[in-house]
Amino acid sequence: MLSRLSIRNIVLIAALDLDFAGGLGVLTGETGAGKSILLDALGLVLGNRADSTLVRAGEERASVTASFDFAMLPEAVRTVIQAAELEVEAGEPLILKRQLKADGGSKAFLNDQPVGVALLREIAPALVEIHGQHDDRGLVNPRGHRALLDRFAGGDVAGVEAAWKDWRAAQGLLDAARAQVARAAEDQDLLLAHLAELTALAPEVGEEEQLAMARTQMQKGEKLADDLAALQHLWNGSDSALAGLRGAARRLDRIAGEHSLLAEALAALDRAVIEAGEAEDKLERAAEALAFDPAELDRIETRLFELRAAARKHACQVDDLPDRMREMRAALDAIEGGNEHLAGLEAAAGKAALAYRERAGALHDLRRAAAKRLDAAVAAELAPLKLDAARFQTSVVRLPEERWGAAGLDAVEFLISTNPGAGFAPLAKIASGGELSRFILALKVALAEEGGAATVIFDEIDRGVGGAVASAIGERLARLASGGQLLAVTHSPQVAARGGRHYMIAKSSEGTVTRTSVTLLDEPARKEEIARMLSGAEVTDEARAQADRLLEWGPPGSRLCGSPQVQDGGN
């Protein structure tokens, strides 16, 4: 709940610190005293558009800080905080702050951590719900009507949402499988043709490199063919250099024993013959390695061309062609086994769809029954609120299947008819300002809503009514505030008397300085304020006596609200 509101330099308010408590708190004061400033300031810290005209004249900046105390943060708030990776210690207050510059710039903070204004707007519905003369949020907005009816009905919304997700997941798998099989079936003939081509080609990993190396060697052989032939001629035949060396060695061998130098010459010649023999052997092997066969070179080049053409055709490397063949076989196998696989997915999707329909159908029936109970409960509240000619209807419309979703099969909207014989229409389009606020009050009472905002504010819900109707409004506001927090801006003494805490807002002027004060009233001051509301400018003893009678109907402790506390703002 809202525990403290601190305002600095907003319009007429220079500095204001207000402490709040649970139960019903009422704010009263003469028209123009500044009640709207408080609501504007609160709206600013809840993410409303930053308007530089809110900055007090002569000041460079303004700020609003709102503190909220919770035994446990609302789930919606926790979810947003966790998603934003912010830190809020368990048990500590949630403190929202908004700074506004006179030039229009603004900053937002959550527990002193900078945040975007969008985050404030996201968590605001879980913190404060404001109903005023021109309310277009909360109970008026049809987007929230289905959730309100579900809370009233106690339906298994979570179960329906889970069943919807299961159905969507199963249907997604089925749709993807169908698309895959359809694409494969369309390409089946092409797959068969490509696979036949590659099977005939029979590519192997590493084959391209081997062929390229062989071609390179043969091309070298072609280039060196003449030189190799000439060299081989030098080493071959009876008149070759090697044959001459060998002949010389034989002749020298016969006379080497005649002199030591001849022996040494023979040894040198023998070494030359050996080296020449090795050279001859290497030359022959080189000739074999570089042997040029035009037919073989043509075969190698043709094979390389076919492999590389196939790789270009299938947008891959030559070494990847065997993998492409395996992929094609797998695709063809998927086509052949696709029907069996699809049958299993279809069965699973059908089962999930049936589970969703059963759960959503049960929720639809529960909503229809709850709508009738809610209509009756609201109808019982209308007459005491001077809306006895009006009718209320909860519209539950079953949507076409293409619009079903995680929330079920239905569109839900609250409708009213304000005059006998008139048709039903949305709340915001039919009700006037005062009627709208009273309709909202009737709804709030009928719903006995749980899970709504921690703090509810009604702004002049009693406008244009008095007497018994004002008393009925006050009684219902007090009932709604039981166990929670509700603040009411009111001009009705009957409503004010129901408050557990009473704040009086006043505006005064001294020369060129205008001041707005907010006072937490004690028992005598409260009686005097209610007497003023009853009698007008001059408070009479009769008005004070009537104020006493009204206060007797207030909640326990309403006759002692606390010690006077005054905060002023100057301009």
Tab-separated table of N, CA and C in Angstrom, residues 13 57 136 145 159 169 201 218 228 231 284 343 391 415 436 447 476 489 507:
chain	number	residue	atom	x	y	z
A	13	ILE	N	2.815	23.585	-4.766
A	13	ILE	CA	3.409	22.915	-3.604
A	13	ILE	C	4.925	23.013	-3.677
A	57	ALA	N	6.496	27.582	-10.544
A	57	ALA	CA	7.055	28.776	-11.173
A	57	ALA	C	8.304	29.235	-10.434
A	136	ASP	N	-10.423	6.239	-17.882
A	136	ASP	CA	-10.390	5.389	-19.071
A	136	ASP	C	-9.504	4.169	-18.818
A	145	HIS	N	-11.530	-6.746	-18.338
A	145	HIS	CA	-12.796	-7.304	-17.860
A	145	HIS	C	-12.759	-8.818	-17.743
A	159	GLY	N	-4.570	-23.294	-15.949
A	159	GLY	CA	-4.670	-24.573	-16.644
A	159	GLY	C	-4.987	-24.397	-18.109
A	169	ALA	N	2.475	-25.736	-29.165
A	169	ALA	CA	3.764	-26.390	-29.370
A	169	ALA	C	3.603	-27.634	-30.236
A	201	LEU	N	29.020	-40.707	-60.266
A	201	LEU	CA	30.309	-40.022	-60.155
A	201	LEU	C	31.167	-40.637	-59.058
A	218	MET	N	52.243	-34.653	-64.212
A	218	MET	CA	52.239	-34.986	-65.645
A	218	MET	C	52.498	-33.750	-66.493
A	228	LEU	N	64.554	-34.763	-70.660
A	228	LEU	CA	64.725	-36.099	-70.099
A	228	LEU	C	65.194	-37.086	-71.174
A	231	LEU	N	68.874	-36.519	-71.860
A	231	LEU	CA	69.692	-37.027	-70.762
A	231	LEU	C	69.774	-38.546	-70.788
A	284	GLU	N	66.348	-42.412	-64.287
A	284	GLU	CA	65.322	-43.332	-64.786
A	284	GLU	C	64.042	-43.240	-63.941
A	343	ALA	N	1.724	-38.966	-38.870
A	343	ALA	CA	0.579	-39.549	-38.162
A	343	ALA	C	0.764	-39.428	-36.650
A	391	ARG	N	-29.231	-0.697	-15.869
A	391	ARG	CA	-29.050	-2.157	-15.899
A	391	ARG	C	-27.601	-2.455	-16.263
A	415	LEU	N	-21.141	-4.136	-19.801
A	415	LEU	CA	-22.022	-3.222	-20.526
A	415	LEU	C	-23.075	-2.660	-19.582
A	436	LEU	N	-20.499	7.062	-13.908
A	436	LEU	CA	-19.401	6.138	-14.159
A	436	LEU	C	-18.711	5.765	-12.858
A	447	LEU	N	-17.644	-7.334	-7.064
A	447	LEU	CA	-16.551	-8.258	-7.368
A	447	LEU	C	-15.817	-8.700	-6.103
A	476	ARG	N	-20.088	1.809	1.318
A	476	ARG	CA	-19.446	0.871	0.393
A	476	ARG	C	-17.941	1.125	0.286
A	489	VAL	N	-11.225	11.217	-2.566
A	489	VAL	CA	-11.360	12.679	-2.613
A	489	VAL	C	-12.850	12.959	-2.656
A	507	LYS	N	-6.079	26.054	0.550
A	507	LYS	CA	-5.215	26.994	-0.162
A	507	LYS	C	-5.422	28.377	0.429
